[in-house]
Amino acid sequence: MCPSPARRRSHRSEPKPTTAMAATHPTTPAPHVLVVPFPAQGHMIPLLDLVGLLASRGLRLTVVATPATAPLLAPLLAAARPDGAVRALVLPFPSHPVLPTGVEMAKHAPPTLFPALIDAFAGLRGPLRSWVRARSDGPDRVVAILSDFFCGWTQPLAVELGVLRIAFSPSGVYGAAVLQSLFRRMPRREDENDDESPISFPDLPGAPAYPWRQMTLMYRTYKDGDEVCEAVRRNLLWNLESTSFVSNTFRRLEERYLAAPLADMGFRKVRAVGPLAPAADAAVNRGGETAVSAADLCAWLDKFADGSVVYISFGSMAVLQPPHAAALASALERTEVAFVWAAGPTAPLPEGFEERAAAGGRGMVC
């Protein structure tokens, strides 16, 4: 649920930035973009992939990080060309009355603290304003802000600075539109005790509806007047004022959501820039140790026809319950479909499932 802070926001400290440069600027500087990823691996890594692509096309980019997220930038900075196309701006994580000391990333916080993480990260607005303004008359003048859609506070920041702001969705148009629809329309269930009460999304193609229990925890626990909850809502609504969206998706996957402007995306232009991924020959650690190397996984996939392997992942924050894991494992075994299941170390897999999948040669759990 959304926690209420024990003290007012004015008690926050405003950290001062330090900048790590990959190299010096070229003589004639290219346009300079400030990039603000949200501190969650599933949000940050695809945005860093996009940063690499933009740098390869001639832009200069400064990526905001904190001490906890800075290591995720290491592969990108190591691969940066000598012209200093990519730099890291490392800021101390803002203090927040709800977050325990040391919690700076989603993977370090339970789902109940996710709203507070969004609110806390907005504390970088002041330091970033000062940092950008200090460079407004020089070669490092920022011309645009590219930021995660959980960093909606960068929209009023962009207005203050007189620059464009482009919102980034790490996992497609549909998911972002559904979340923003909830906080834009604030639909409620007819019976407060009925978890099956349908919640509809009338402004999305097909007008889908889902039971209340399937709404995000962040919305189900929303409380009117709660400071953290209201901050989360403001962050999402600010996205609707952005110049445009870029989304980690592609037309064959989400054509119906890209064909025309959506109310839940502020009727803004949405550019499909996915699927974002590292270069095929990249051999870098992208956020943590893996059970299977990228080279070994690619070699295994090459044994199968294109389009014949099912990829399964629920993200790093979702907690799969044992009955659900058992049902999915049973379906995979019965259908004998080839699959890659990014289960992670904590997934409650049925006993012997991983060994049977490997022995049959048609399944890989990693």
XYZ file of C-alpha atoms in Angstrom:
366
model
C 0.000 0.000 0.000
C 1.048 3.620 -0.432
C 2.831 4.714 2.753
C 2.348 8.154 4.276
C 5.608 9.991 4.995
C 6.376 10.791 8.601
C 7.689 14.238 7.790
C 7.220 16.856 5.109
C 9.062 16.832 1.799
C 10.879 20.045 2.727
C 13.120 17.942 4.977
C 14.766 16.239 2.005
C 18.378 16.904 1.239
C 19.206 18.111 -2.279
C 22.318 16.243 -3.456
C 25.051 17.826 -5.516
C 26.107 16.067 -8.732
C 29.428 14.685 -9.842
C 30.110 13.938 -13.485
C 32.108 11.039 -14.901
C 33.248 11.571 -18.474
C 33.986 8.850 -20.983
C 36.126 11.286 -23.006
C 36.378 14.913 -24.072
C 33.811 16.680 -26.263
C 34.400 16.985 -29.985
C 35.372 20.394 -31.365
C 31.920 20.921 -32.863
C 29.559 19.511 -30.261
C 26.590 17.423 -31.327
C 23.157 17.996 -29.741
C 23.248 17.117 -26.045
C 20.423 15.102 -24.446
C 19.888 14.508 -20.723
C 18.683 10.945 -20.061
C 16.865 10.082 -16.832
C 16.265 6.336 -16.341
C 14.071 5.071 -13.516
C 16.092 3.001 -11.003
C 14.688 -0.410 -11.868
C 16.651 -2.835 -14.027
C 13.767 -3.605 -16.374
C 13.353 0.119 -17.007
C 16.989 1.146 -17.037
C 18.621 -1.506 -19.231
C 16.444 -1.001 -22.339
C 16.815 2.775 -22.041
C 20.591 2.345 -21.910
C 20.360 0.222 -25.060
C 18.525 3.128 -26.698
C 21.200 5.541 -25.468
C 23.831 3.423 -27.221
C 21.868 3.574 -30.471
C 21.397 7.339 -30.235
C 25.098 7.828 -29.540
C 25.968 5.777 -32.608
C 23.868 8.219 -34.640
C 25.761 11.272 -33.520
C 24.045 12.522 -30.360
C 25.799 13.279 -27.086
C 24.002 11.950 -24.020
C 24.421 12.409 -20.292
C 22.795 9.616 -18.284
C 21.637 10.277 -14.715
C 22.526 7.603 -12.159
C 22.932 7.137 -8.427
C 25.673 5.139 -6.686
C 23.474 2.025 -6.763
C 22.614 2.248 -10.466
C 25.947 3.576 -11.757
C 27.390 0.052 -12.256
C 24.678 -0.623 -14.842
C 26.214 2.123 -16.980
C 29.672 0.538 -16.979
C 29.227 -1.545 -20.171
C 27.773 1.434 -22.038
C 30.567 3.770 -20.934
C 33.206 1.152 -21.740
C 31.813 0.826 -25.258
C 31.579 4.602 -25.779
C 33.636 5.996 -28.604
C 36.557 8.318 -27.862
C 34.449 11.365 -28.702
C 32.674 11.248 -25.335
C 29.239 10.496 -26.794
C 28.001 9.087 -23.473
C 28.676 10.377 -19.973
C 27.371 9.502 -16.532
C 26.027 12.105 -14.124
C 26.124 10.426 -10.707
C 23.920 11.955 -8.001
C 23.380 10.866 -4.410
C 19.951 9.283 -4.078
C 17.515 11.753 -2.431
C 16.520 10.980 1.141
C 12.895 10.070 1.775
C 11.068 9.535 5.090
C 9.548 6.229 3.982
C 12.482 4.495 2.297
C 15.079 2.733 4.452
C 18.639 3.978 4.116
C 20.373 2.329 1.182
C 17.241 1.565 -0.843
C 17.862 3.179 -4.220
C 16.550 0.591 -6.685
C 13.355 -1.369 -7.186
C 15.133 -4.676 -6.625
C 16.045 -3.540 -3.101
C 12.470 -2.608 -2.182
C 9.308 -4.692 -1.730
C 6.376 -3.843 -4.030
C 4.729 -1.868 -1.231
C 7.588 0.650 -1.331
C 7.549 1.126 -5.102
C 5.368 4.274 -4.922
C 7.761 5.823 -2.396
C 10.667 5.049 -4.725
C 8.931 6.993 -7.506
C 8.302 9.895 -5.138
C 11.830 9.872 -3.749
C 13.488 9.863 -7.170
C 11.639 13.074 -8.021
C 13.908 14.729 -5.464
C 16.527 14.967 -8.233
C 14.499 17.678 -9.986
C 16.214 20.551 -8.156
C 19.802 19.328 -8.597
C 19.197 18.575 -12.278
C 17.669 22.013 -12.827
C 20.817 23.604 -11.418
C 23.103 21.301 -13.403
C 21.390 22.039 -16.725
C 21.187 25.792 -16.129
C 24.894 25.940 -15.311
C 25.569 24.674 -18.840
C 22.922 26.654 -20.703
C 25.380 29.050 -22.381
C 28.132 26.589 -23.257
C 28.809 23.635 -25.558
C 27.073 21.259 -23.109
C 23.717 23.028 -23.392
C 20.929 20.447 -23.040
C 18.406 20.503 -25.892
C 16.078 17.719 -24.716
C 15.292 15.352 -21.854
C 14.664 11.653 -22.522
C 13.225 10.039 -19.401
C 11.371 6.989 -18.164
C 7.606 7.319 -17.838
C 7.905 6.838 -14.058
C 9.921 10.078 -14.099
C 7.009 12.308 -15.060
C 8.504 15.070 -12.900
C 10.990 15.668 -15.719
C 8.102 17.162 -17.744
C 7.709 20.310 -15.578
C 11.507 20.348 -15.311
C 11.730 20.468 -19.120
C 9.193 23.297 -19.195
C 11.248 25.245 -16.651
C 14.352 24.753 -18.768
C 12.645 25.459 -22.087
C 13.581 22.102 -23.664
C 11.695 19.136 -25.110
C 10.849 16.105 -23.007
C 10.367 12.661 -24.558
C 8.835 9.954 -22.340
C 10.185 6.398 -22.603
C 8.116 3.240 -22.047
C 10.372 0.212 -21.456
C 7.765 -2.470 -22.113
C 5.422 -1.413 -24.878
C 2.552 0.964 -25.525
C -0.276 -1.107 -24.092
C 1.143 -1.439 -20.590
C 1.930 2.263 -20.345
C -1.507 3.216 -21.683
C -3.317 0.941 -19.209
C -1.411 2.354 -16.229
C -1.906 5.947 -17.318
C -5.576 5.251 -18.019
C -6.075 4.094 -14.433
C -4.567 7.212 -12.919
C -6.173 9.497 -15.497
C -9.757 8.202 -15.066
C -9.525 6.758 -11.529
C -12.150 4.021 -12.107
C -13.467 2.226 -9.021
C -15.145 -1.121 -8.607
C -18.900 -1.119 -8.035
C -18.632 -3.369 -4.990
C -15.655 -2.551 -2.779
C -15.592 -6.153 -1.557
C -15.671 -7.772 -4.992
C -12.196 -8.523 -6.373
C -13.798 -9.792 -9.583
C -15.497 -6.477 -10.318
C -14.533 -5.509 -13.896
C -12.493 -2.411 -14.663
C -12.820 -1.298 -18.269
C -10.521 0.753 -20.483
C -12.930 2.380 -22.931
C -10.349 4.565 -24.678
C -8.134 1.660 -25.739
C -8.790 -0.306 -28.958
C -11.193 -3.131 -28.206
C -12.229 -1.541 -24.886
C -10.638 -4.317 -22.755
C -11.756 -5.036 -19.193
C -10.070 -6.900 -16.366
C -11.091 -7.894 -12.823
C -10.089 -5.574 -10.016
C -7.663 -8.131 -8.587
C -5.541 -7.844 -11.743
C -5.007 -4.113 -11.396
C -1.528 -3.056 -10.333
C -0.959 -2.990 -6.570
C 0.077 0.643 -6.880
C -3.444 1.508 -8.042
C -5.414 -0.872 -5.817
C -3.793 0.648 -2.728
C -4.208 4.260 -3.848
C -5.554 6.558 -1.119
C -6.987 9.997 -1.824
C -4.955 12.677 -0.116
C -1.985 10.443 0.669
C 1.126 12.417 -0.248
C 3.029 9.555 -1.845
C -0.012 8.275 -3.750
C -0.783 11.736 -5.088
C 2.854 12.146 -6.160
C 2.664 8.914 -8.156
C -0.493 10.091 -9.901
C 1.042 13.463 -10.760
C 4.084 11.710 -12.229
C 1.954 9.634 -14.577
C -0.327 12.487 -15.610
C 2.660 14.699 -16.452
C 3.562 12.160 -19.145
C 0.451 13.170 -21.069
C 1.995 16.631 -21.534
C 5.280 15.356 -22.979
C 6.395 16.184 -26.506
C 6.131 12.534 -27.552
C 6.695 8.954 -26.417
C 9.242 6.377 -27.483
C 8.400 2.788 -26.676
C 10.326 -0.460 -26.524
C 7.964 -2.177 -28.946
C 7.444 -2.823 -32.653
C 4.529 -2.542 -35.062
C 3.907 -6.239 -35.646
C 3.384 -6.638 -31.905
C 1.324 -3.516 -31.150
C 0.001 -2.197 -34.459
C -3.473 -1.523 -33.049
C -2.012 0.727 -30.343
C 0.306 2.553 -32.731
C -2.125 3.090 -35.601
C -3.753 6.190 -34.109
C -3.096 8.581 -31.186
C -4.452 7.338 -27.847
C -6.116 9.426 -25.155
C -4.206 7.443 -22.544
C -0.939 8.528 -24.180
C -2.017 12.178 -24.257
C -2.788 11.894 -27.993
C 0.968 12.217 -28.431
C 3.064 10.665 -31.168
C 4.426 7.256 -30.108
C 7.575 6.043 -31.828
C 8.270 2.314 -31.757
C 12.005 1.809 -31.210
C 12.103 -1.850 -30.141
C 12.825 -4.531 -29.507
C 15.818 -2.971 -27.784
C 18.682 -5.370 -27.147
C 22.467 -5.372 -26.944
C 24.579 -5.919 -30.036
C 24.721 -9.540 -31.138
C 28.414 -9.801 -30.289
C 28.124 -8.074 -26.918
C 29.605 -10.063 -24.063
C 28.777 -7.887 -21.087
C 27.066 -8.279 -17.757
C 23.681 -6.575 -18.087
C 22.494 -6.181 -14.536
C 23.479 -9.313 -12.699
C 24.849 -12.804 -12.892
C 23.074 -15.133 -15.298
C 22.678 -18.897 -15.132
C 23.363 -19.216 -18.863
C 25.746 -17.109 -20.930
C 24.397 -15.224 -23.929
C 26.672 -17.241 -26.237
C 25.422 -20.573 -24.891
C 21.797 -19.448 -25.119
C 22.215 -18.315 -28.729
C 23.889 -21.605 -29.642
C 20.975 -23.505 -28.089
C 18.381 -21.374 -29.884
C 20.109 -21.974 -33.232
C 19.025 -25.622 -33.019
C 15.383 -24.603 -33.561
C 13.460 -23.097 -36.445
C 12.721 -19.383 -36.335
C 9.561 -18.573 -34.400
C 9.316 -21.990 -32.769
C 10.636 -21.221 -29.262
C 8.423 -19.680 -26.568
C 10.024 -17.082 -24.304
C 8.587 -16.805 -20.778
C 9.376 -14.017 -18.329
C 7.382 -12.222 -15.640
C 10.073 -9.667 -14.861
C 12.343 -9.419 -11.856
C 9.726 -8.017 -9.455
C 6.763 -10.320 -10.050
C 6.349 -13.120 -7.523
C 4.968 -16.246 -9.188
C 2.900 -18.358 -6.794
C 3.593 -22.127 -6.645
C 0.205 -23.177 -8.157
C 0.767 -20.835 -11.108
C 4.329 -22.049 -11.644
C 3.134 -25.656 -11.491
C 0.357 -25.029 -14.027
C 2.741 -23.323 -16.436
C 5.366 -26.060 -16.078
C 2.733 -28.736 -16.665
C 1.492 -27.013 -19.811
C 5.023 -26.734 -21.187
C 5.674 -30.420 -20.594
C 2.355 -31.568 -22.052
C 2.650 -29.463 -25.217
C 6.345 -30.337 -25.681
C 6.938 -26.854 -27.028
C 10.511 -25.552 -27.039
C 10.911 -22.773 -24.474
C 13.230 -20.441 -22.617
C 11.916 -19.568 -19.156
C 13.690 -16.670 -17.458
C 12.592 -17.861 -14.051
C 15.332 -16.394 -11.868
C 16.694 -17.969 -8.689
C 13.549 -17.592 -6.570
C 10.839 -19.016 -8.851
C 8.985 -21.926 -7.166
C 9.564 -24.458 -9.968
C 8.083 -27.947 -9.495
C 10.586 -30.527 -8.284
C 12.521 -32.086 -11.154
C 11.068 -29.795 -13.826
C 14.316 -28.071 -14.731
C 16.175 -31.397 -14.997
C 13.444 -32.973 -17.168
C 13.409 -29.933 -19.460
C 17.177 -30.049 -19.926
C 17.205 -33.804 -20.482
C 14.565 -33.545 -23.177
C 16.550 -30.869 -24.978
C 13.494 -28.677 -25.627
C 13.530 -26.428 -22.591
C 15.962 -24.057 -20.920
C 15.429 -22.474 -17.495
C 17.662 -19.525 -16.677
